[in-house]
């Protein structure tokens, strides 16, 4: 059974703080993803990684960066948190084929 | 036109009813398709892949119509536990070309 874990379920941060969200998968998947989900907008891809130290921008990368130093771990960094980054953040992983994605439980981030 | 479109619903159906959702996609080069289920305030979970020949898993049947560019999900004998949002997912080829629909909300009523 695929397991994807995220470091926090709920997080409250202040504007301007640097925020780290961590994701770990135990299925040796090559691909990992960070999404945010907002009401009415669905899932939007922030960044993805297809190998260690490799990363590519998704649809909304502004204000975010990522790090993948080990295959099983993919971190999302908010360099300077802003209130419009209040959202549900979901991490996912997938193998190379057939690209079925498996999600972590999500982190609900509130920036005040 | 959105890449993947779903009727947001909600679909309110009585227990035991049959309900069907459609999802249209705009890119004819799309290669693989999935249905995910998302419960309130939880993560999306893979429900089933959608194959060209159609596939069935218990009360759930998924179909693909390439000519009209849509996929469908049919749920028979609805249960209260089927209440959730159903997300359509389309892959245009490769790990980075996945698009999620915004989901269709289903509420099964006793």
XYZ file of N, CA and C in Angstrom:
666
model
N 0.835 -1.191 0.000
C 0.000 0.000 0.000
C 0.880 1.254 0.000
N 0.612 2.129 -0.947
C 1.398 3.353 -1.053
C 1.114 4.255 0.138
N 2.194 4.803 0.687
C 1.976 5.738 1.779
C 2.739 7.023 1.499
N 2.011 8.135 1.552
C 2.596 9.460 1.416
C 2.251 10.222 2.686
N 3.264 10.713 3.356
C 3.020 11.443 4.597
C 3.488 12.888 4.456
N 2.808 13.765 5.172
C 3.174 15.175 5.190
C 3.434 15.587 6.620
N 4.350 16.533 6.794
C 4.874 16.830 8.127
C 3.834 17.390 9.080
N 2.873 18.142 8.583
C 1.876 18.746 9.476
C 0.498 18.659 8.836
N -0.533 18.492 9.634
C -1.905 18.552 9.111
C -2.418 19.992 9.111
N -2.043 20.738 10.139
C -2.459 22.129 10.265
C -1.250 22.976 10.648
N -1.201 24.172 10.053
C -0.073 25.064 10.312
C -0.573 26.493 10.270
N -0.152 27.291 11.249
C -0.494 28.715 11.252
C 0.810 29.502 11.297
N 0.992 30.372 10.324
C 2.211 31.161 10.233
C 1.859 32.633 10.047
N 2.848 33.468 10.342
C 2.645 34.906 10.165
C 3.188 35.354 8.812
N 2.625 36.425 8.323
C 3.089 37.029 7.076
C 4.586 37.317 7.160
N 5.303 36.928 6.108
C 6.738 37.172 6.049
C 7.602 36.031 6.555
N 7.000 35.080 7.248
C 7.772 33.939 7.757
C 8.160 33.006 6.617
N 9.252 32.291 6.793
C 9.651 31.246 5.856
C 9.009 29.952 6.343
N 8.362 29.249 5.427
C 7.593 28.067 5.807
C 8.118 26.858 5.039
N 8.284 25.753 5.750
C 8.735 24.503 5.143
C 7.635 23.461 5.290
N 7.252 22.863 4.169
C 6.315 21.741 4.191
C 7.068 20.536 3.644
N 6.996 19.435 4.406
C 7.745 18.246 3.994
C 6.812 17.118 3.603
N 7.280 16.332 2.666
C 6.508 15.198 2.161
C 7.445 14.010 1.994
N 6.987 12.845 2.449
C 7.790 11.628 2.327
C 6.915 10.522 1.750
N 7.452 9.796 0.757
C 6.738 8.640 0.199
C 7.607 7.400 0.350
N 6.912 6.261 0.515
C 7.649 5.037 0.817
C 7.587 4.018 -0.310
N 7.188 4.444 -1.521
C 7.012 3.496 -2.622
C 8.086 3.598 -3.686
N 9.164 4.299 -3.402
C 10.261 4.407 -4.363
C 9.805 5.038 -5.682
N 8.843 5.928 -5.615
C 8.335 6.607 -6.814
C 9.336 7.640 -7.318
N 9.429 7.719 -8.648
C 10.336 8.687 -9.254
C 9.776 10.110 -9.162
N 8.471 10.232 -9.339
C 7.858 11.555 -9.486
C 7.176 11.996 -8.205
N 7.358 13.259 -7.879
C 6.662 13.842 -6.737
C 6.141 15.222 -7.107
N 5.051 15.601 -6.466
C 4.312 16.804 -6.860
C 3.859 17.578 -5.631
N 3.779 18.894 -5.796
C 3.114 19.733 -4.807
C 1.979 20.489 -5.489
N 0.790 20.400 -4.864
C -0.386 21.101 -5.335
C -0.918 21.982 -4.211
N -1.684 22.993 -4.611
C -2.549 23.645 -3.648
C -3.980 23.511 -4.145
N -4.893 23.444 -3.183
C -6.301 23.272 -3.539
C -7.112 24.346 -2.853
N -7.852 25.098 -3.645
C -8.690 26.172 -3.146
C -10.095 25.975 -3.670
N -11.091 26.360 -2.882
C -12.494 26.179 -3.302
C -12.761 26.813 -4.664
N -13.387 26.047 -5.545
C -13.747 26.561 -6.857
C -12.630 26.545 -7.878
N -11.391 26.356 -7.417
C -10.251 26.375 -8.340
C -9.653 24.997 -8.555
N -10.030 24.049 -7.727
C -9.495 22.706 -7.887
C -8.032 22.623 -7.491
N -7.413 21.564 -7.966
C -6.005 21.326 -7.680
C -5.142 22.077 -8.688
N -4.191 22.826 -8.189
C -3.266 23.539 -9.078
C -1.836 23.125 -8.748
N -1.086 22.785 -9.785
C 0.261 22.272 -9.616
C 1.241 23.408 -9.376
N 2.000 23.297 -8.289
C 2.991 24.322 -7.948
C 4.349 23.956 -8.540
N 4.842 22.771 -8.171
C 6.119 22.264 -8.665
C 6.032 20.756 -8.737
N 6.883 20.167 -9.557
C 7.038 18.724 -9.534
C 8.506 18.360 -9.730
N 8.797 17.108 -9.398
C 10.168 16.617 -9.496
C 10.128 15.213 -10.067
N 10.974 14.940 -11.043
C 10.987 13.621 -11.668
C 12.235 12.826 -11.299
N 13.091 13.421 -10.470
C 14.298 12.713 -10.023
C 14.926 13.531 -8.899
N 15.834 12.911 -8.195
C 16.533 13.631 -7.132
C 17.230 14.854 -7.727
N 17.094 15.967 -7.022
C 17.695 17.254 -7.394
C 17.122 17.841 -8.690
N 16.133 17.190 -9.276
C 15.503 17.742 -10.479
C 14.142 18.310 -10.093
N 13.814 19.448 -10.671
C 12.526 20.062 -10.377
C 12.063 20.856 -11.593
N 10.755 20.965 -11.695
C 10.200 21.788 -12.768
C 9.018 22.567 -12.237
N 8.837 23.752 -12.784
C 7.721 24.599 -12.361
C 6.421 24.033 -12.896
N 5.410 24.167 -12.066
C 4.065 23.839 -12.501
C 3.345 25.082 -12.974
N 2.064 25.158 -12.679
C 1.257 26.275 -13.178
C 1.364 27.538 -12.331
N 1.649 27.379 -11.031
C 1.664 28.545 -10.125
C 2.884 28.524 -9.211
N 4.100 28.616 -9.742
C 5.295 28.501 -8.898
C 5.694 29.768 -8.141
N 5.085 30.895 -8.478
C 5.533 32.159 -7.886
C 5.341 32.151 -6.383
N 6.400 32.529 -5.673
C 6.352 32.597 -4.214
C 6.728 31.297 -3.527
N 7.042 30.266 -4.329
C 7.377 28.943 -3.794
C 8.718 28.475 -4.360
N 9.381 27.613 -3.613
C 10.514 26.867 -4.132
C 10.424 25.449 -3.580
N 11.231 24.554 -4.120
C 11.186 23.159 -3.680
C 12.603 22.616 -3.558
N 12.671 21.493 -2.867
C 13.956 20.815 -2.696
C 13.721 19.320 -2.697
N 14.559 18.607 -3.445
C 14.486 17.149 -3.420
C 15.919 16.605 -3.360
N 16.372 16.381 -2.154
C 17.725 15.879 -1.920
C 17.774 14.354 -1.872
N 16.645 13.750 -1.510
C 16.541 12.285 -1.481
C 15.294 11.883 -2.247
N 15.330 10.676 -2.785
C 14.229 10.239 -3.643
C 12.888 10.247 -2.908
N 12.884 9.906 -1.657
C 11.629 9.748 -0.947
C 11.076 11.051 -0.372
N 11.845 12.133 -0.438
C 11.462 13.355 0.268
C 11.402 14.552 -0.683
N 10.316 15.299 -0.575
C 10.121 16.469 -1.447
C 9.580 17.592 -0.572
N 10.317 18.677 -0.513
C 9.948 19.777 0.377
C 9.457 20.978 -0.418
N 8.468 21.631 0.119
C 7.943 22.881 -0.458
C 8.288 24.011 0.493
N 8.830 25.075 -0.054
C 9.263 26.202 0.764
C 8.533 27.463 0.317
N 7.941 28.128 1.284
C 7.342 29.441 1.033
C 8.368 30.446 1.556
N 9.009 31.150 0.665
C 10.140 32.007 1.039
C 9.723 33.118 2.006
N 8.579 33.709 1.744
C 8.063 34.776 2.601
C 6.543 34.690 2.531
N 5.969 34.009 3.522
C 4.539 33.681 3.458
C 3.674 34.934 3.342
N 2.639 34.818 2.528
C 1.676 35.913 2.397
C 0.274 35.354 2.604
N -0.672 36.226 2.902
C -2.026 35.769 3.230
C -2.674 35.044 2.051
N -2.295 35.384 0.816
C -2.901 34.687 -0.327
C -2.312 33.287 -0.543
N -1.415 32.886 0.330
C -0.915 31.518 0.301
C -1.622 30.632 1.328
N -2.618 31.187 1.989
C -3.481 30.383 2.845
C -4.232 29.403 1.952
N -4.062 28.115 2.234
C -4.623 27.104 1.337
C -4.402 25.714 1.922
N -4.953 24.721 1.227
C -4.649 23.315 1.502
C -3.530 22.915 0.540
N -2.446 22.378 1.091
C -1.312 21.942 0.282
C -1.253 20.422 0.277
N -1.224 19.876 -0.921
C -1.236 18.428 -1.088
C 0.011 17.981 -1.835
N 0.651 16.962 -1.290
C 1.800 16.344 -1.923
C 1.330 15.035 -2.559
N 1.925 14.668 -3.675
C 1.584 13.414 -4.329
C 2.843 12.785 -4.909
N 2.768 11.486 -5.137
C 3.867 10.802 -5.808
C 3.285 9.847 -6.843
N 4.105 9.522 -7.839
C 3.676 8.549 -8.841
C 4.891 7.842 -9.418
N 4.652 6.657 -9.959
C 5.708 5.971 -10.689
C 5.767 6.547 -12.104
N 6.703 6.056 -12.896
C 6.877 6.594 -14.242
C 5.689 6.257 -15.134
N 5.170 5.054 -15.018
C 3.965 4.658 -15.750
C 3.084 3.894 -14.770
N 1.827 4.002 -14.718
C 0.965 4.785 -15.608
C 0.589 6.156 -15.047
N 1.389 6.697 -14.194
C 1.209 8.062 -13.694
C 0.041 8.239 -12.743
N -0.426 7.164 -12.164
C -1.432 7.311 -11.118
C -0.778 7.981 -9.925
N -1.404 9.030 -9.448
C -0.820 9.780 -8.343
C -1.460 9.383 -7.021
N -0.629 9.322 -5.999
C -1.083 8.992 -4.649
C -0.772 10.181 -3.755
N -1.769 10.585 -2.999
C -1.678 11.828 -2.245
C -1.418 11.620 -0.764
N -0.733 12.581 -0.174
C -0.639 12.664 1.271
C -1.910 13.276 1.836
N -2.036 13.332 3.174
C -3.268 13.811 3.808
C -3.481 15.320 3.706
N -2.461 16.046 3.275
C -2.611 17.491 3.109
C -2.184 18.274 4.340
N -1.770 19.499 4.091
C -1.463 20.451 5.162
C -2.324 21.680 4.938
N -3.135 21.981 5.931
C -3.956 23.196 5.835
C -3.156 24.339 6.444
N -2.686 25.220 5.598
C -1.843 26.341 6.041
C -2.666 27.617 6.110
N -2.558 28.280 7.237
C -3.180 29.592 7.406
C -2.081 30.605 7.652
N -2.074 31.668 6.846
C -1.091 32.744 7.015
C -1.834 33.985 7.498
N -1.443 34.478 8.659
C -2.162 35.630 9.248
C -1.309 36.891 9.213
N -11.674 27.528 -23.533
C -12.270 26.294 -23.012
C -11.304 25.645 -22.023
N -11.833 25.183 -20.874
C -10.981 24.535 -19.889
C -10.499 23.203 -20.433
N -9.325 22.802 -19.976
C -8.751 21.556 -20.440
C -9.588 20.341 -19.999
N -10.083 20.411 -18.800
C -10.931 19.342 -18.257
C -12.132 20.004 -17.599
N -13.318 19.581 -17.964
C -14.528 20.205 -17.415
C -15.442 19.167 -16.794
N -15.961 19.533 -15.630
C -16.922 18.697 -14.940
C -18.070 19.551 -14.453
N -19.253 18.972 -14.408
C -20.405 19.624 -13.796
C -20.164 19.608 -12.288
N -20.142 20.775 -11.630
C -19.813 20.780 -10.203
C -20.879 20.150 -9.309
N -22.115 20.025 -9.844
C -23.201 19.483 -9.039
C -23.705 20.544 -8.064
N -24.236 20.180 -6.893
C -24.246 18.809 -6.391
C -25.340 17.943 -7.022
N -25.020 16.666 -7.104
C -25.986 15.670 -7.491
C -26.541 15.080 -6.193
N -27.826 15.303 -5.950
C -28.478 14.744 -4.762
C -29.326 13.564 -5.195
N -28.940 12.367 -4.754
C -29.651 11.168 -5.206
C -30.048 10.338 -3.997
N -31.163 9.597 -4.096
C -31.561 8.728 -2.984
C -30.707 7.459 -2.962
N -30.601 6.890 -1.789
C -29.907 5.605 -1.653
C -30.478 4.602 -2.637
N -29.603 3.814 -3.247
C -30.059 2.795 -4.175
C -30.173 3.267 -5.615
N -30.077 4.558 -5.823
C -30.199 5.092 -7.188
C -28.928 4.850 -7.985
N -29.081 4.980 -9.301
C -27.933 4.957 -10.200
C -27.640 6.386 -10.631
N -26.373 6.761 -10.610
C -26.003 8.127 -10.967
C -24.794 8.079 -11.897
N -24.752 9.016 -12.826
C -23.635 9.053 -13.778
C -23.072 10.458 -13.874
N -21.765 10.541 -13.954
C -21.087 11.818 -14.156
C -20.299 11.751 -15.454
N -20.242 12.882 -16.121
C -19.383 12.986 -17.298
C -18.274 13.983 -17.054
N -17.217 13.822 -17.816
C -16.086 14.747 -17.748
C -15.586 14.913 -19.184
N -15.507 16.145 -19.655
C -15.018 16.369 -21.023
C -13.600 16.902 -20.985
N -12.834 16.548 -21.986
C -11.466 17.040 -22.077
C -11.234 17.635 -23.453
N -10.341 18.594 -23.542
C -10.206 19.358 -24.782
C -9.064 18.871 -25.674
N -8.077 18.205 -25.090
C -6.908 17.819 -25.872
C -7.066 16.398 -26.399
N -7.186 16.283 -27.714
C -7.436 14.959 -28.309
C -6.227 14.037 -28.166
N -5.061 14.594 -27.793
C -3.868 13.761 -27.616
C -3.803 13.130 -26.225
N -4.809 13.379 -25.399
C -4.810 12.823 -24.043
C -4.722 11.311 -24.096
N -3.950 10.766 -23.152
C -3.620 9.347 -23.266
C -4.188 8.476 -22.157
N -4.219 9.005 -20.963
C -4.733 8.168 -19.875
C -5.645 9.001 -18.987
N -6.537 8.277 -18.327
C -7.654 8.924 -17.642
C -7.933 8.200 -16.321
N -8.345 8.990 -15.333
C -8.582 8.423 -14.014
C -9.778 9.099 -13.366
N -10.395 8.393 -12.454
C -11.350 8.995 -11.532
C -10.788 8.900 -10.124
N -10.868 10.034 -9.408
C -10.473 10.091 -8.011
C -11.702 10.459 -7.187
N -11.665 10.050 -5.938
C -12.712 10.410 -4.992
C -12.069 11.256 -3.900
N -12.754 12.335 -3.510
C -12.241 13.172 -2.431
C -13.347 13.431 -1.420
N -13.140 12.961 -0.207
C -14.067 13.247 0.880
C -13.752 14.635 1.430
N -14.754 15.189 2.113
C -14.627 16.555 2.627
C -13.383 16.692 3.504
N -12.541 17.644 3.184
C -11.336 17.987 3.946
C -10.324 16.836 4.010
N -10.409 15.956 3.013
C -9.430 14.864 2.929
C -8.708 14.934 1.586
N -7.704 14.063 1.423
C -6.969 14.061 0.176
C -7.704 13.258 -0.896
N -7.442 13.558 -2.178
C -8.012 12.738 -3.254
C -7.431 11.325 -3.194
N -8.294 10.363 -3.486
C -7.840 8.966 -3.531
C -8.248 8.366 -4.865
N -7.337 7.602 -5.440
C -7.607 6.989 -6.733
C -8.777 6.027 -6.613
N -9.773 6.236 -7.454
C -10.938 5.349 -7.485
C -10.722 4.279 -8.552
N -10.455 4.712 -9.767
C -10.190 3.763 -10.831
C -9.571 4.441 -12.035
N -8.804 3.671 -12.770
C -8.306 4.123 -14.064
C -9.395 3.875 -15.091
N -9.326 4.576 -16.199
C -10.326 4.418 -17.251
C -9.629 3.888 -18.486
N -10.000 2.709 -18.910
C -9.362 2.084 -20.063
C -10.228 2.276 -21.305
N -9.604 2.121 -22.450
C -10.306 2.337 -23.713
C -11.521 1.432 -23.853
N -11.391 0.230 -23.315
C -12.477 -0.745 -23.445
C -13.515 -0.597 -22.343
N -13.292 0.378 -21.457
C -14.185 0.521 -20.311
C -13.796 -0.462 -19.221
N -14.125 -0.141 -18.000
C -13.812 -1.065 -16.927
C -14.803 -0.903 -15.782
N -14.900 -1.992 -15.031
C -15.888 -2.063 -13.971
C -15.216 -2.547 -12.692
N -15.639 -1.949 -11.580
C -15.125 -2.374 -10.282
C -16.303 -2.355 -9.324
N -16.918 -3.506 -9.156
C -18.092 -3.580 -8.283
C -19.234 -2.734 -8.815
N -19.658 -1.757 -8.041
C -20.793 -0.909 -8.446
C -20.379 0.243 -9.366
N -19.111 0.357 -9.623
C -18.561 1.484 -10.388
C -18.144 1.040 -11.785
N -18.581 1.813 -12.776
C -18.194 1.549 -14.159
C -17.663 2.827 -14.778
N -16.505 2.736 -15.410
C -15.910 3.893 -16.087
C -15.857 3.620 -17.584
N -16.164 4.654 -18.362
C -16.144 4.527 -19.816
C -15.356 5.685 -20.412
N -14.759 5.416 -21.563
C -14.029 6.441 -22.309
C -14.626 6.551 -23.699
N -14.926 7.757 -24.122
C -15.414 8.003 -25.476
C -14.441 8.975 -26.134
N -13.510 8.429 -26.903
C -12.476 9.269 -27.517
C -13.046 10.162 -28.612
N -14.030 9.656 -29.330
C -14.591 10.441 -30.443
C -15.207 11.736 -29.934
N -15.919 11.643 -28.815
C -16.562 12.832 -28.253
C -15.750 13.461 -27.129
N -14.620 12.863 -26.818
C -13.691 13.395 -25.826
C -14.336 13.574 -24.455
N -14.879 12.476 -23.951
C -15.334 12.520 -22.572
C -15.142 11.162 -21.917
N -15.075 11.211 -20.587
C -15.104 9.986 -19.805
C -16.304 10.052 -18.877
N -16.756 8.901 -18.449
C -17.930 8.858 -17.579
C -17.674 7.913 -16.414
N -18.421 8.162 -15.357
C -18.400 7.296 -14.183
C -19.837 7.007 -13.820
N -20.166 5.725 -13.729
C -21.508 5.292 -13.371
C -21.436 4.598 -12.015
N -22.285 5.017 -11.110
C -22.359 4.381 -9.800
C -23.749 3.771 -9.656
N -23.785 2.466 -9.463
C -25.062 1.779 -9.276
C -25.317 1.554 -7.795
N -26.608 1.440 -7.451
C -26.999 1.123 -6.077
C -26.251 2.023 -5.083
N -26.413 3.317 -5.225
C -25.666 4.300 -4.417
C -25.813 4.043 -2.920
N -24.716 4.207 -2.223
C -24.679 4.080 -0.761
C -24.426 5.456 -0.148
N -24.813 5.608 1.101
C -24.539 6.865 1.793
C -23.037 7.173 1.768
N -22.243 6.126 1.867
C -20.785 6.286 1.908
C -20.186 6.729 0.571
N -21.007 6.733 -0.479
C -20.514 7.219 -1.772
C -20.504 8.747 -1.827
N -21.104 9.399 -0.864
C -21.141 10.868 -0.832
C -19.713 11.399 -0.770
N -19.359 12.181 -1.767
C -17.987 12.684 -1.890
C -17.940 13.570 -3.133
N -16.775 14.118 -3.405
C -16.543 14.822 -4.664
C -15.701 13.912 -5.550
N -16.113 13.790 -6.810
C -15.437 12.906 -7.752
C -14.661 13.753 -8.761
N -13.351 13.518 -8.805
C -12.456 14.298 -9.663
C -12.073 13.489 -10.889
N -12.163 14.126 -12.015
C -11.736 13.529 -13.266
C -10.292 13.973 -13.521
N -9.449 13.066 -13.978
C -8.043 13.386 -14.209
C -7.642 12.912 -15.604
N -6.972 13.789 -16.324
C -6.573 13.494 -17.696
C -5.070 13.671 -17.827
N -4.420 12.716 -18.468
C -2.974 12.777 -18.674
C -2.693 12.869 -20.166
N -1.944 13.908 -20.545
C -1.633 14.106 -21.962
C -0.352 13.407 -22.378
N 0.191 12.636 -21.435
C 1.427 11.915 -21.767
C 2.573 12.445 -20.939
N 3.075 11.638 -20.046
C 4.185 12.074 -19.207
C 3.700 12.515 -17.844
N 4.595 12.451 -16.883
C 4.242 12.728 -15.488
C 3.806 14.165 -15.278
N 4.255 15.068 -16.135
C 4.008 16.475 -15.876
C 2.766 17.013 -16.577
N 2.092 16.166 -17.332
C 0.980 16.674 -18.140
C -0.345 16.142 -17.643
N -0.524 16.227 -16.333
C -1.745 15.748 -15.701
C -2.610 16.943 -15.344
N -3.887 16.867 -15.674
C -4.814 17.937 -15.327
C -5.988 17.356 -14.548
N -6.279 17.989 -13.433
C -7.412 17.585 -12.599
C -8.623 18.463 -12.927
N -9.781 17.841 -13.008
C -11.007 18.614 -13.054
C -11.311 19.173 -11.666
N -12.264 20.083 -11.596
C -12.598 20.695 -10.309
C -13.568 19.855 -9.486
N -14.077 18.784 -10.084
C -14.849 17.832 -9.312
C -16.353 17.982 -9.417
N -17.035 16.863 -9.207
C -18.502 16.805 -9.143
C -18.885 16.292 -7.768
N -19.719 17.051 -7.096
C -20.118 16.671 -5.735
C -21.347 15.775 -5.784
N -21.254 14.658 -5.096
C -22.373 13.719 -4.975
C -22.815 13.651 -3.524
N -24.128 13.789 -3.324
C -24.711 13.619 -1.992
C -25.774 12.539 -2.106
N -25.554 11.426 -1.397
C -26.537 10.351 -1.387
C -27.407 10.526 -0.142
N -28.724 10.561 -0.387
C -29.666 10.902 0.679
C -30.383 9.644 1.162
N -30.580 9.490 2.477
C -31.261 8.286 2.982
C -32.701 8.231 2.497
